XYZ file of C-alpha atoms in Angstrom:
691
model
C 89.034 48.646 0.059
C 87.456 48.915 -3.241
C 89.646 46.185 -4.507
C 88.694 43.913 -1.412
C 84.935 44.597 -2.044
C 85.154 43.762 -5.801
C 87.154 40.547 -4.751
C 84.196 39.523 -2.265
C 81.691 40.199 -5.080
C 83.633 38.110 -7.652
C 83.981 35.290 -5.099
C 80.329 35.358 -4.432
C 79.452 35.306 -8.007
C 81.866 32.311 -8.659
C 80.170 30.448 -5.890
C 76.817 30.953 -7.258
C 77.878 30.051 -10.870
C 79.559 26.833 -9.502
C 76.321 25.973 -7.657
C 74.095 26.721 -10.882
C 76.446 24.700 -13.075
C 75.231 21.719 -11.030
C 75.515 18.342 -12.976
C 78.231 19.725 -15.279
C 80.978 19.762 -12.524
C 82.536 16.484 -13.149
C 81.656 13.675 -15.662
C 83.138 10.216 -15.496
C 84.486 7.871 -18.031
C 85.675 4.257 -18.065
C 86.819 2.059 -20.913
C 83.237 1.407 -22.191
C 81.060 3.849 -20.250
C 80.592 7.533 -20.126
C 78.575 8.933 -17.317
C 77.486 12.196 -15.595
C 75.545 13.080 -12.491
C 72.651 15.599 -12.977
C 69.860 16.886 -10.733
C 66.341 18.099 -11.197
C 66.983 21.191 -9.088
C 70.091 23.473 -8.802
C 69.264 24.029 -5.109
C 67.557 22.182 -2.281
C 66.149 23.625 1.098
C 66.702 21.628 4.294
C 64.351 18.823 4.947
C 63.393 18.492 1.175
C 64.037 15.716 -1.318
C 66.186 16.181 -4.348
C 65.934 13.761 -7.542
C 69.277 13.024 -8.999
C 70.181 10.843 -12.024
C 73.145 8.840 -13.122
C 72.878 9.434 -16.846
C 75.364 6.954 -18.654
C 75.868 5.575 -22.076
C 77.706 2.210 -22.813
C 79.711 1.681 -25.859
C 78.025 0.264 -29.040
C 77.872 -3.529 -28.610
C 78.244 -3.419 -24.756
C 75.528 -3.669 -22.052
C 75.041 -3.305 -18.249
C 72.514 -4.944 -16.072
C 69.118 -4.427 -14.118
C 68.707 -5.023 -10.563
C 68.215 -8.531 -11.309
C 70.694 -9.380 -13.883
C 69.127 -12.575 -14.918
C 71.301 -15.791 -15.754
C 74.488 -13.838 -15.658
C 75.720 -10.357 -14.717
C 75.870 -7.966 -11.994
C 73.698 -4.866 -11.185
C 75.467 -1.461 -10.962
C 76.445 -0.562 -7.370
C 76.568 3.137 -6.373
C 78.816 4.477 -3.332
C 77.738 8.049 -2.533
C 79.977 10.761 -0.923
C 77.290 13.431 0.169
C 77.257 16.399 2.574
C 76.507 15.595 6.253
C 72.882 14.978 6.838
C 72.372 13.874 3.313
C 70.836 10.436 2.527
C 70.310 8.485 -0.775
C 67.400 6.047 -1.476
C 67.348 3.002 -3.569
C 68.051 3.184 -7.255
C 64.956 3.510 -9.479
C 65.852 1.353 -12.532
C 64.206 1.948 -16.023
C 62.323 -0.896 -17.711
C 64.892 -3.599 -18.826
C 65.307 -5.587 -21.842
C 66.003 -9.139 -22.709
C 69.575 -9.793 -23.397
C 69.876 -13.562 -24.746
C 73.418 -15.056 -25.038
C 74.332 -18.636 -25.795
C 71.147 -19.962 -24.364
C 71.134 -17.796 -21.271
C 68.915 -14.646 -20.830
C 70.007 -11.534 -18.863
C 67.977 -8.501 -17.975
C 69.740 -5.156 -18.691
C 70.483 -2.213 -20.892
C 72.298 -1.076 -23.997
C 73.044 2.255 -25.034
C 71.973 5.481 -22.908
C 70.438 4.588 -19.580
C 69.256 6.984 -16.800
C 69.269 5.572 -13.114
C 67.135 7.807 -10.774
C 67.787 8.161 -7.161
C 65.920 10.306 -4.520
C 68.328 12.320 -2.200
C 67.187 13.807 1.102
C 68.663 17.049 2.515
C 68.646 16.360 6.422
C 71.431 18.817 7.092
C 71.455 22.503 8.048
C 73.384 24.770 5.614
C 73.316 28.434 5.068
C 71.524 29.670 2.056
C 73.782 29.765 -1.034
C 76.268 27.285 0.484
C 77.678 24.837 -2.103
C 76.778 21.256 -1.771
C 78.936 18.770 -3.509
C 77.436 15.589 -4.548
C 79.674 12.644 -5.554
C 78.927 8.980 -6.419
C 81.326 6.020 -7.334
C 79.621 3.549 -9.778
C 80.742 -0.076 -10.151
C 79.622 -1.702 -13.439
C 79.930 -5.102 -15.020
C 79.791 -4.136 -18.674
C 79.779 -6.956 -21.093
C 79.775 -7.846 -24.773
C 81.507 -11.143 -25.812
C 83.478 -10.801 -22.665
C 82.576 -9.201 -19.220
C 84.682 -6.390 -17.785
C 84.318 -4.752 -14.242
C 84.599 -1.101 -14.503
C 84.330 1.866 -12.076
C 84.004 5.547 -12.485
C 83.101 8.627 -10.419
C 80.579 11.489 -11.093
C 80.046 14.806 -9.272
C 77.831 17.635 -9.242
C 77.511 20.807 -7.081
C 74.126 22.353 -5.999
C 73.419 24.900 -3.478
C 71.472 25.179 -0.401
C 68.282 27.243 -0.534
C 64.840 27.370 -2.289
C 64.589 24.903 -5.309
C 65.036 26.018 -8.721
C 65.099 24.067 -11.942
C 68.608 22.420 -12.708
C 70.206 21.468 -15.920
C 68.889 17.730 -15.463
C 65.358 18.448 -14.843
C 64.291 17.642 -18.497
C 66.361 14.368 -18.511
C 64.871 13.249 -15.013
C 61.315 14.184 -15.885
C 61.587 11.927 -18.914
C 63.132 9.219 -17.137
C 60.440 9.422 -14.341
C 57.584 9.205 -16.998
C 59.264 6.110 -18.510
C 59.213 4.101 -15.129
C 56.650 1.342 -14.854
C 53.310 2.369 -13.622
C 52.187 0.739 -10.246
C 49.408 -1.923 -10.748
C 46.716 -1.619 -8.178
C 44.764 -4.582 -9.343
C 45.191 -8.149 -8.035
C 48.203 -10.289 -9.291
C 49.075 -13.691 -7.931
C 51.740 -16.416 -8.188
C 51.184 -19.978 -7.420
C 53.900 -22.857 -7.877
C 53.402 -26.622 -8.480
C 55.999 -29.099 -9.628
C 58.427 -26.396 -10.946
C 55.719 -24.625 -12.698
C 54.865 -21.036 -11.764
C 51.684 -19.506 -12.680
C 51.457 -15.731 -12.581
C 47.962 -14.314 -12.954
C 47.278 -10.731 -13.668
C 43.690 -9.276 -13.625
C 44.546 -6.921 -16.347
C 41.817 -6.788 -19.150
C 42.526 -5.937 -22.647
C 45.424 -6.831 -25.077
C 48.483 -8.996 -23.678
C 50.647 -9.142 -26.650
C 54.271 -9.790 -25.868
C 53.541 -9.858 -22.082
C 56.755 -10.639 -20.129
C 57.248 -10.503 -16.331
C 60.826 -9.454 -15.202
C 61.221 -10.657 -11.545
C 63.075 -8.364 -9.378
C 63.788 -11.235 -6.957
C 66.616 -13.388 -8.053
C 66.641 -17.422 -7.888
C 62.738 -17.733 -8.279
C 61.772 -17.823 -11.963
C 64.056 -19.228 -14.582
C 65.148 -16.352 -17.082
C 65.793 -18.507 -20.022
C 62.582 -20.430 -19.631
C 59.588 -19.261 -22.092
C 56.586 -17.460 -20.488
C 53.516 -18.886 -22.035
C 50.529 -16.621 -22.369
C 47.087 -17.766 -21.493
C 44.127 -15.366 -21.886
C 41.084 -15.096 -19.599
C 37.912 -13.341 -19.390
C 39.373 -10.682 -16.864
C 42.981 -10.962 -17.427
C 45.640 -13.337 -18.413
C 48.315 -15.804 -17.174
C 51.971 -16.321 -17.655
C 53.316 -19.784 -17.126
C 57.142 -20.432 -16.776
C 59.575 -22.673 -15.010
C 61.117 -22.038 -11.356
C 64.713 -22.266 -10.817
C 64.417 -25.311 -8.813
C 61.686 -27.787 -9.153
C 60.890 -28.014 -5.588
C 60.952 -24.345 -4.761
C 58.066 -22.969 -2.816
C 55.901 -20.029 -3.749
C 56.672 -16.615 -2.239
C 55.606 -13.146 -2.671
C 57.690 -11.440 -5.476
C 57.979 -8.140 -7.196
C 58.872 -7.216 -10.674
C 57.887 -5.543 -13.841
C 55.244 -6.667 -16.413
C 55.975 -5.313 -19.812
C 53.619 -5.440 -22.870
C 54.548 -5.420 -26.606
C 53.522 -1.799 -26.982
C 56.066 -0.728 -24.194
C 53.563 -0.305 -21.594
C 54.960 -1.583 -18.195
C 53.692 -2.007 -14.665
C 55.401 -2.342 -11.339
C 53.771 -5.306 -9.648
C 53.743 -7.042 -6.372
C 52.547 -10.727 -6.768
C 50.832 -12.297 -3.793
C 50.817 -16.161 -3.163
C 47.339 -17.074 -4.068
C 45.577 -19.871 -6.304
C 45.119 -18.826 -9.935
C 41.799 -17.039 -10.507
C 39.516 -18.837 -12.950
C 38.895 -15.738 -15.021
C 42.507 -15.131 -15.787
C 43.293 -18.116 -17.922
C 41.622 -20.747 -20.397
C 41.242 -19.095 -23.672
C 45.070 -19.718 -24.771
C 47.188 -17.211 -26.231
C 46.023 -15.012 -29.130
C 48.292 -14.386 -32.138
C 50.946 -11.743 -31.189
C 51.999 -8.695 -33.062
C 48.609 -7.656 -34.471
C 48.880 -4.188 -32.501
C 52.260 -3.018 -33.304
C 52.288 0.578 -32.281
C 55.834 1.524 -33.410
C 56.272 4.034 -36.210
C 57.024 1.210 -38.579
C 53.966 -0.674 -37.274
C 51.798 2.407 -37.938
C 53.284 2.816 -41.412
C 52.412 -0.828 -42.035
C 48.942 -0.588 -40.668
C 48.255 2.410 -42.996
C 49.505 0.161 -45.980
C 47.154 -2.662 -44.812
C 44.415 -0.005 -44.317
C 44.810 1.263 -47.921
C 44.609 -2.267 -49.213
C 41.754 -3.116 -47.057
C 39.793 0.040 -48.352
C 40.293 -1.224 -51.830
C 38.927 -4.832 -51.100
C 36.107 -3.170 -49.050
C 34.533 -2.157 -52.418
C 34.032 -5.862 -53.185
C 32.332 -6.713 -49.860
C 28.748 -7.728 -49.970
C 27.479 -4.856 -47.757
C 28.764 -2.300 -50.171
C 26.866 -3.537 -53.275
C 23.571 -1.685 -52.759
C 25.300 1.794 -52.447
C 27.826 1.290 -55.119
C 25.091 0.443 -57.425
C 24.081 4.136 -57.238
C 27.420 4.797 -59.036
C 26.981 2.470 -61.781
C 24.847 4.740 -64.064
C 27.200 7.754 -63.164
C 30.035 5.673 -64.886
C 28.083 5.032 -67.884
C 27.801 8.770 -68.765
C 31.260 9.678 -67.432
C 32.595 9.766 -70.944
C 30.013 12.056 -72.169
C 30.166 14.755 -69.563
C 33.745 14.905 -68.600
C 34.122 17.951 -66.446
C 30.890 17.150 -64.086
C 31.768 13.416 -64.006
C 35.363 14.326 -62.770
C 34.063 16.770 -60.124
C 31.353 14.218 -58.882
C 34.073 11.554 -58.489
C 36.406 13.721 -56.516
C 33.296 14.824 -54.137
C 32.356 11.180 -53.728
C 36.016 10.402 -52.602
C 35.994 13.495 -50.325
C 32.646 12.334 -48.746
C 34.075 8.815 -48.260
C 37.346 9.839 -46.723
C 35.951 12.493 -44.461
C 33.315 10.036 -43.277
C 36.182 7.470 -42.217
C 37.883 10.201 -40.632
C 34.764 11.121 -38.679
C 34.364 7.499 -37.738
C 37.982 7.536 -36.448
C 37.419 10.596 -34.246
C 34.159 9.170 -32.914
C 35.860 5.817 -31.999
C 38.925 7.617 -30.447
C 36.774 9.922 -28.288
C 34.648 6.951 -27.226
C 37.711 4.913 -26.119
C 39.145 7.756 -24.288
C 35.712 8.156 -22.438
C 35.948 4.453 -21.440
C 33.122 3.279 -23.856
C 33.533 -0.009 -25.828
C 32.518 0.850 -29.265
C 33.649 -1.152 -32.068
C 33.824 -1.130 -35.891
C 30.164 -0.836 -37.085
C 28.907 0.526 -33.840
C 26.639 3.037 -35.533
C 24.504 -0.067 -36.665
C 24.212 -1.107 -32.933
C 22.095 1.931 -32.526
C 18.345 1.444 -33.403
C 18.181 5.199 -34.321
C 20.752 4.852 -37.003
C 19.312 1.571 -38.359
C 15.865 3.253 -38.703
C 17.186 6.333 -40.189
C 18.985 4.356 -42.812
C 16.145 2.342 -43.462
C 14.246 5.533 -44.472
C 17.118 6.792 -46.521
C 17.421 3.545 -48.445
C 13.666 3.482 -49.204
C 13.772 6.951 -50.432
C 16.756 6.056 -52.688
C 14.903 2.935 -53.956
C 11.860 4.988 -54.696
C 13.725 7.669 -56.442
C 15.754 5.102 -58.574
C 12.584 3.228 -59.556
C 10.953 6.596 -60.849
C 8.366 6.971 -58.080
C 9.780 10.591 -57.605
C 12.681 12.630 -58.792
C 14.859 14.988 -56.525
C 18.114 16.102 -57.678
C 19.666 16.575 -54.312
C 18.910 13.200 -53.110
C 21.641 11.023 -51.648
C 21.637 9.145 -54.850
C 21.225 12.107 -57.338
C 24.484 11.336 -59.195
C 23.086 7.875 -60.188
C 19.872 9.025 -61.443
C 19.066 9.624 -65.079
C 17.663 13.121 -64.724
C 20.200 15.062 -62.574
C 19.396 18.437 -61.176
C 22.050 20.653 -62.670
C 21.946 22.900 -59.641
C 23.105 20.410 -56.994
C 24.462 17.245 -58.362
C 27.761 17.790 -56.506
C 26.193 17.805 -53.220
C 24.653 14.438 -54.237
C 27.984 13.057 -55.182
C 29.365 13.989 -51.721
C 26.518 12.563 -49.652
C 26.629 9.345 -51.799
C 30.185 8.927 -50.516
C 29.012 9.521 -46.896
C 26.254 6.971 -47.333
C 28.634 4.515 -48.885
C 30.808 4.599 -45.729
C 27.813 4.413 -43.276
C 26.653 1.315 -44.913
C 30.056 -0.235 -45.690
C 31.441 0.328 -42.141
C 29.941 -2.870 -40.704
C 31.910 -4.858 -43.093
C 35.448 -5.971 -42.455
C 37.594 -6.752 -45.416
C 40.915 -8.615 -45.441
C 43.711 -6.583 -43.943
C 41.525 -4.193 -42.287
C 41.249 -5.876 -38.910
C 44.812 -5.573 -38.139
C 45.013 -2.032 -39.394
C 41.979 -0.980 -37.319
C 43.370 -2.783 -34.227
C 46.509 -0.556 -34.454
C 44.603 2.439 -34.998
C 42.343 1.925 -31.854
C 45.303 0.820 -29.902
C 47.362 3.980 -30.565
C 44.607 6.587 -30.916
C 45.363 10.193 -31.761
C 47.246 11.120 -35.108
C 48.027 7.320 -35.803
C 44.298 6.697 -35.494
C 43.652 9.481 -37.958
C 46.187 8.594 -40.368
C 45.160 4.790 -40.692
C 41.496 5.711 -41.127
C 42.628 8.344 -43.753
C 44.396 5.538 -45.471
C 41.387 3.297 -45.351
C 39.097 5.893 -46.839
C 41.632 6.582 -49.565
C 41.743 2.966 -50.486
C 37.832 2.758 -50.458
C 37.402 5.947 -52.749
C 40.292 5.401 -55.057
C 38.678 2.702 -57.452
C 35.697 4.734 -58.493
C 37.777 7.914 -58.730
C 40.428 6.372 -60.801
C 37.962 4.503 -62.982
C 36.014 7.767 -63.595
C 39.219 9.645 -64.647
C 40.226 6.756 -66.777
C 36.954 6.908 -68.565
C 37.171 10.717 -69.003
C 40.790 10.881 -69.995
C 41.134 7.851 -72.219
C 38.973 8.313 -75.334
C 39.156 4.630 -76.139
C 37.675 3.710 -72.837
C 35.046 6.457 -73.068
C 33.935 5.334 -76.480
C 33.535 1.748 -75.414
C 30.756 2.838 -73.066
C 27.158 2.782 -74.448
C 25.547 6.046 -75.182
C 22.953 7.386 -72.707
C 19.518 6.172 -73.707
C 16.255 4.619 -72.568
C 18.274 1.492 -71.301
C 19.459 3.514 -68.564
C 15.904 3.731 -67.014
C 15.634 -0.023 -67.301
C 19.023 -0.352 -65.391
C 18.009 2.051 -62.846
C 14.804 0.204 -62.283
C 16.904 -3.133 -61.876
C 19.333 -1.500 -59.542
C 16.526 0.006 -57.552
C 15.630 -3.567 -56.510
C 19.018 -3.776 -54.555
C 18.013 -0.448 -52.584
C 14.663 -2.091 -51.734
C 16.296 -5.181 -50.513
C 18.715 -3.029 -48.420
C 15.749 -1.235 -46.964
C 14.019 -4.464 -46.135
C 17.294 -5.887 -44.609
C 17.775 -2.727 -42.342
C 14.067 -3.379 -41.046
C 15.054 -6.987 -40.236
C 18.110 -5.703 -38.389
C 15.835 -3.290 -36.629
C 13.701 -6.169 -35.465
C 16.724 -7.746 -33.794
C 17.217 -4.542 -31.733
C 13.771 -3.627 -30.679
C 10.438 -5.171 -29.497
C 7.616 -5.991 -32.079
C 5.843 -2.558 -31.296
C 8.963 -0.853 -32.392
C 9.032 -2.742 -35.678
C 5.287 -1.952 -36.402
C 5.889 1.794 -35.792
C 8.978 1.872 -38.183
C 6.794 0.024 -40.709
C 4.057 2.711 -40.243
C 6.831 5.467 -40.504
C 8.108 3.872 -43.869
C 4.499 3.818 -45.222
C 4.116 7.457 -44.437
C 7.429 8.504 -46.035
C 6.203 6.573 -49.145
C 2.869 8.510 -49.131
C 4.870 11.794 -48.834
C 6.861 11.190 -52.243
C 4.448 9.053 -54.130
C 2.885 10.743 -57.282
C -0.594 11.036 -55.721
C -2.328 14.093 -57.396
C -5.177 13.881 -54.805
C -2.948 14.614 -51.868
C -1.882 18.369 -51.787
C 1.616 19.224 -50.987
C 0.749 20.470 -47.354
C -0.650 16.913 -46.696
C 2.539 15.221 -48.302
C 4.663 17.444 -46.027
C 2.636 16.143 -43.079
C 3.180 12.592 -44.115
C 7.033 13.145 -44.162
C 6.975 14.869 -40.859
C 4.929 12.014 -39.335
C 7.140 9.427 -41.034
C 10.410 11.045 -39.427
C 8.833 11.408 -36.049
C 7.533 7.826 -35.973
C 10.984 6.674 -37.149
C 12.637 8.276 -34.216
C 9.920 7.132 -31.913
C 10.270 3.450 -32.985
C 13.996 3.442 -32.064
C 13.041 4.764 -28.747
C 10.709 1.935 -27.844
C 12.056 -0.793 -25.368
C 14.968 -3.006 -26.848
C 14.609 -6.624 -27.746
C 15.930 -9.164 -25.254
C 18.839 -11.055 -26.556
C 18.311 -14.855 -27.022
C 20.349 -17.077 -24.851
C 20.254 -19.822 -27.549
C 20.919 -18.311 -30.979
C 18.885 -19.819 -33.879
C 21.209 -21.501 -36.205
C 21.179 -24.287 -38.812
C 23.792 -26.107 -36.954
C 23.197 -26.782 -33.365
C 25.077 -24.224 -31.230
C 25.137 -22.523 -27.965
C 25.529 -18.915 -26.833
C 29.018 -17.405 -26.445
C 30.228 -16.975 -22.893
C 33.829 -16.780 -21.995
C 33.586 -18.623 -18.936
C 31.879 -21.475 -20.793
C 34.544 -21.373 -23.424
C 37.193 -21.724 -20.892
C 35.403 -24.677 -19.208
C 35.077 -26.465 -22.536
C 38.731 -25.896 -23.182
C 39.753 -27.169 -19.624
C 37.924 -30.549 -20.737
C 40.027 -30.707 -23.890
C 37.029 -30.230 -26.202
C 37.329 -28.487 -29.730
C 35.412 -25.281 -29.899
C 34.544 -23.033 -32.929
C 33.588 -19.528 -31.998
C 31.583 -17.479 -34.371
C 30.856 -13.780 -33.450
C 28.446 -12.215 -35.767
C 25.646 -9.455 -35.852
C 22.411 -9.133 -37.871
C 23.923 -5.920 -39.600
C 27.013 -7.766 -40.591
C 26.517 -8.642 -44.298
C 29.788 -10.472 -44.478
C 28.695 -12.492 -41.573
C 25.298 -13.450 -43.142
C 27.058 -14.448 -46.369
C 29.328 -16.754 -44.523
C 26.496 -18.285 -42.411
C 24.567 -18.848 -45.768
C 27.469 -20.389 -47.825
C 29.561 -22.154 -44.989
C 28.266 -22.232 -41.634
C 24.735 -23.540 -42.527
C 26.113 -26.060 -44.982
C 26.025 -29.864 -44.502
C 29.690 -30.003 -44.792
C 30.242 -27.739 -41.655
C 27.277 -29.440 -39.835
C 28.656 -33.106 -40.343
C 32.164 -31.963 -39.385
C 30.896 -30.258 -36.225
C 28.924 -33.429 -35.330
C 31.593 -36.139 -36.231
C 34.425 -34.288 -34.467
C 32.455 -33.240 -31.320
C 33.099 -29.664 -31.781
C 31.039 -27.210 -29.878
C 29.750 -24.439 -31.980
C 29.579 -21.303 -30.040
C 27.711 -18.084 -31.544
C 27.913 -14.756 -30.089
C 25.451 -12.012 -31.361
C 26.874 -8.480 -31.423
C 23.888 -6.929 -32.947
C 23.509 -4.861 -29.932
C 26.307 -3.665 -27.539
C 27.657 -6.642 -25.389
C 30.481 -5.859 -23.037
C 31.866 -9.413 -23.056
C 31.982 -9.983 -26.770
C 33.675 -6.377 -26.998
C 36.272 -7.551 -24.539
C 36.967 -10.803 -26.445
C 37.291 -8.983 -29.708
C 40.072 -6.825 -28.080
C 42.115 -9.868 -27.085
C 42.492 -10.428 -30.808
C 43.216 -6.989 -31.715
C 39.748 -6.664 -33.368
C 37.267 -3.909 -33.076
C 34.415 -5.656 -35.250
C 32.681 -8.756 -36.505
C 33.028 -11.155 -38.062
C 35.576 -13.037 -35.892
C 36.097 -16.759 -36.145
C 38.388 -18.515 -33.714
C 39.073 -22.146 -33.602
C 40.282 -23.963 -30.567
C 41.471 -27.448 -31.362
C 41.008 -30.454 -28.981
C 43.436 -31.188 -26.147
C 43.562 -27.300 -25.054
C 45.316 -26.505 -28.501
C 46.313 -22.843 -29.201
C 43.500 -20.937 -30.929
C 43.492 -20.210 -34.651
C 41.863 -17.123 -36.312
C 40.272 -17.642 -39.615
C 39.795 -15.085 -42.203
C 36.741 -12.872 -42.555
C 35.473 -14.685 -45.640
C 35.286 -18.386 -45.011
C 35.897 -21.167 -47.305
C 33.783 -24.363 -46.700
C 36.532 -27.005 -47.588
C 39.198 -25.144 -45.630
C 36.828 -24.921 -42.426
C 35.827 -28.613 -42.591
C 39.518 -29.574 -42.871
C 40.446 -27.432 -39.854
C 37.748 -29.070 -37.783
C 38.746 -32.498 -38.799
C 42.395 -31.981 -38.269
C 42.008 -30.113 -35.121
C 39.911 -32.881 -33.341
C 42.768 -35.455 -33.687
């Protein structure tokens, strides 16, 4: 009796172990495929669903097919052998890839592939009863040749309350990789063998490709031409037959960054706001690991070049005097340089965090967003004025933002001044976009998270490196230090000259402020600047409490000026060359008429934009070229937040201005120009593009 009880115990234990083993019961293998059946749960109660997966790997160089195999091939076919009452749903295929072969294009998979199937337990089973699941799969597996192959896989689960199975992690990962449902409208229209697929999906559309699940509708080998619009984009391609009629179809829309959507396209005319702008240059927001590494390199180079951009000159002038004495106070100069670099790098990282948080919250902030705020502009105007007054000798304060550039440094706090100078340099430099930066920042904002942090860190490192390296070269190489002039009275003269740059910067910020608020706000800011000047001026007749009161009044009025009503944007921007305001709908209409268009997105606080306007876009050569070619000059002002301009920038992977886009005649594809324009190159572009 004891032996019989032990035997029953052993049999029960083996049954439970067999049920728990689940997907490892029987793997399958053919000549070129290894497969197994796994389940998300090791048990399933009556009336419940169970996710199963056919997890298979094809041999290197061989591939299998999607539900629509494309020009050639066959989709996998699964035949189930299930317990009574069980049923199996349709296969949930992963996102396919393009498989071009000898001018034909197929849709399928290489390497490991996971096919998901939802099983339903409609039977009645005793708790703990083993439930064997079997599947026979027929594949067409191809390389240079195609071979039909079949195999069988099996797994055993138990009846009863659900508990995690060995395949849960595999199935969870496969389900998370399935295309997301697209709930916004998508349409298809067909005329003369050309299908137009319209997607109301704002944002970047790099590498967009539509995989039709329906066969014999769209030609797989035909190109899918991208045309951007104000609220989405269009893909134009060929139908299988020229006289085919449009019908609703389903499929998967895949973008270059790997995002994919499951879509149902309804038959309807193409919406006017999903086409008309042409296709933006592809590949500018590569978010693969290699793309992020490349973006970091571009950001580093862009940071180096940013030191040469016009908007940075006023702040960098504060460092010039520090360099002249670096060879004579080695230890302090090195510490100041490192802290200046730390301030710059941390400021870029802070900008990265702010932009990332804003994008996650749904805001459309871009590069230079801080100067779209009148509060920031007013504060910077006050700071720049104080720096200018300090450099010109009106007052001395060692802990000022430019203390490291003054001739008489407060020995107690020069390092704080160095750090704050790095911060100020970034705040002023951020509106500029140097070559290579636009692509890098586009990748950073598209990816977010750690990639965003890393790219902006590389940008800050590139920006800080020249001054830090030059300081260390002066302090470590005696020949370089000896070549520098000795400190003397000439430094005071140089300080006075450099202070003029800071006064100019303060006036420029007041002008920027005037584009953002109404006249009353500008008047209040001017009064605030006067009060701040009175607070620091060497007026012996004014006691310290009075001066402190002037400073407090200046700060309060500066804040109040920014809180006054905003200026209304002009519908017709004032430019030397006749222009019209930028609107995406107008741009699309002009392109439909075949007219050449030059788009100029600018901002009052963008110094690079103003330099281009002064040297190129206001010149006679540009004006004559616009007139002679019939080019429409469109100007978009991004001084203040503008959702339409922000969206247009994202179409080109940009997050800031300047952005110059030229659309040639006869609906030609757009061309993006560099941030710093060359007059001869622009005139040639307009002349050639109008032909």
